[in-house]
Amino acid sequence: MFMPCSDEFKYARRFKRLDWYIATHRPELTSGLYDVDVFEPRESLHEAKGGENRILERNYRIIRNIKGKEIIIIDDVMTTGQSVADYKEEIERCGGKVVAAIFYGKTITMPPLPLIRMSVWGSHIVQAAKTRAK
């Protein structure tokens, strides 16, 4: 099952291609894309201020019967793990058994471009100076 997003549009856009792939290439599996109803928008957790002090707003409900199903949670990134832990609890409350979680992306902070250039050129200049000194 896919991890619910901040709104229904993002949820469908983010996971529709993977849902298609599973349906096309693994017909014995279901993706769970349509087992979840994202019923109202909420602030994106990746952009929310306050870190661990924020209260997770549940903007989804599981609408299909998942009782007895083994479930893998799929999400794009994991930041604190708070939302995936909450989702796991909800799946288990509905009778599903979470057997794994997969995250196919990574959150990174990109340094400013001038700092990258300075680092690259600085290394080049130092190497050139060492070569000339020999």
Coordinates of C-alpha atoms in Angstrom, one line a residue:
M1 CA 0.0 0.0 0.0
F2 CA 1.2 3.5 -0.8
M3 CA 1.8 6.0 1.9
P4 CA -0.9 8.7 1.9
C5 CA 0.3 12.2 0.8
S6 CA -0.7 15.7 1.7
D7 CA -3.6 15.7 -0.8
E8 CA -5.4 13.4 -3.2
F9 CA -3.8 14.8 -6.3
K10 CA -0.3 14.3 -5.1
Y11 CA -1.1 10.8 -3.9
A12 CA -2.4 9.8 -7.3
R13 CA 0.4 11.6 -9.2
R14 CA 3.1 10.1 -7.0
F15 CA 2.1 6.5 -7.2
K16 CA -0.1 6.0 -10.3
R17 CA 2.8 4.8 -12.5
L18 CA 3.9 2.3 -9.9
D19 CA 0.3 1.1 -9.5
W20 CA 0.2 0.6 -13.3
Y21 CA 3.4 -1.4 -13.2
I22 CA 2.2 -3.7 -10.5
A23 CA -1.1 -4.3 -12.2
T24 CA 0.6 -4.9 -15.5
H25 CA 3.6 -7.0 -14.5
R26 CA 2.4 -8.6 -11.2
P27 CA -1.3 -9.3 -11.6
E28 CA -1.3 -11.5 -8.5
L29 CA -0.6 -8.5 -6.4
T30 CA -2.6 -5.4 -5.6
S31 CA -1.0 -2.0 -5.1
G32 CA -3.6 -0.7 -2.6
L33 CA -3.7 2.7 -4.4
Y34 CA -7.5 2.6 -4.3
D35 CA -7.8 1.1 -0.8
V36 CA -7.0 4.5 0.7
D37 CA -9.2 7.6 0.5
V38 CA -7.2 10.9 1.0
F39 CA -10.2 13.0 1.9
E40 CA -8.8 16.4 2.6
P41 CA -5.6 18.3 2.1
R42 CA -3.1 18.8 4.9
E43 CA 0.3 20.5 5.2
S44 CA 3.1 18.5 3.6
L45 CA 5.1 16.8 6.4
H46 CA 8.4 17.3 4.5
E47 CA 7.9 21.0 4.5
A48 CA 6.2 21.4 8.0
K49 CA 8.0 23.4 10.6
G50 CA 8.4 22.2 14.1
G51 CA 10.0 18.7 13.5
E52 CA 9.1 16.2 16.2
N53 CA 6.7 18.6 18.0
R54 CA 4.2 18.7 15.2
I55 CA 0.9 16.8 15.5
L56 CA 0.3 14.4 12.7
E57 CA -3.0 15.2 11.0
R58 CA -4.6 12.0 9.5
N59 CA -6.2 13.0 6.2
Y60 CA -6.9 9.5 5.0
R61 CA -8.9 6.5 5.7
I62 CA -8.6 2.9 4.6
I63 CA -11.8 2.2 2.7
R64 CA -11.4 -1.4 1.5
N65 CA -11.1 -4.7 3.4
I66 CA -7.5 -5.5 4.1
K67 CA -8.1 -8.0 6.9
G68 CA -5.5 -10.8 6.7
K69 CA -3.5 -9.3 3.9
E70 CA 0.3 -9.0 4.1
I71 CA 1.2 -5.4 3.3
I72 CA 4.3 -3.6 2.2
I73 CA 4.2 0.2 2.8
I74 CA 5.7 2.1 -0.1
D75 CA 6.7 5.8 0.2
D76 CA 9.0 8.2 -1.7
V77 CA 11.1 9.4 1.3
M78 CA 11.3 8.8 5.0
T79 CA 12.2 11.8 7.2
T80 CA 11.4 11.1 10.8
G81 CA 9.4 7.9 10.5
Q82 CA 6.4 9.4 12.4
S83 CA 3.9 9.1 9.5
V84 CA 4.9 5.6 8.5
A85 CA 4.6 4.4 12.1
D86 CA 1.1 5.9 12.3
Y87 CA 0.1 4.4 8.9
K88 CA 1.4 1.0 10.1
E89 CA -0.8 1.2 13.2
E90 CA -3.8 2.2 11.1
I91 CA -3.2 -0.8 8.7
E92 CA -2.9 -3.2 11.6
R93 CA -6.0 -1.7 13.3
C94 CA -7.9 -2.5 10.0
G95 CA -6.6 -6.1 10.1
G96 CA -3.7 -6.0 7.7
K97 CA -0.2 -7.2 8.6
V98 CA 2.7 -4.9 7.7
V99 CA 5.7 -7.1 6.6
A100 CA 8.0 -4.3 5.2
A101 CA 8.4 -0.7 4.2
I102 CA 10.2 0.5 1.1
F103 CA 11.4 4.1 0.5
Y104 CA 12.6 4.8 -3.0
G105 CA 14.0 8.3 -2.5
K106 CA 16.3 10.2 -0.2
T107 CA 16.0 13.7 1.3
I108 CA 19.2 15.7 0.8
T109 CA 20.2 19.3 1.4
M110 CA 22.1 20.7 -1.6
P111 CA 25.0 23.0 -0.7
P112 CA 24.9 26.5 -2.4
L113 CA 26.4 26.5 -5.9
P114 CA 29.2 29.0 -5.1
L115 CA 30.3 26.6 -2.3
I116 CA 30.4 23.7 -4.7
R117 CA 32.4 25.7 -7.3
M118 CA 34.8 26.9 -4.6
S119 CA 35.4 23.3 -3.4
V120 CA 36.0 22.0 -6.9
W121 CA 38.2 24.9 -8.0
G122 CA 40.0 25.0 -4.7
S123 CA 41.0 21.4 -5.0
H124 CA 42.1 22.0 -8.6
I125 CA 44.2 25.0 -7.6
V126 CA 45.8 23.2 -4.7
Q127 CA 46.7 20.2 -6.9
A128 CA 48.1 22.5 -9.6
A129 CA 50.2 24.4 -7.0
K130 CA 51.7 21.1 -5.7
T131 CA 52.5 20.0 -9.2
R132 CA 54.3 23.3 -10.0
A133 CA 56.2 23.1 -6.7
K134 CA 57.8 19.8 -7.6

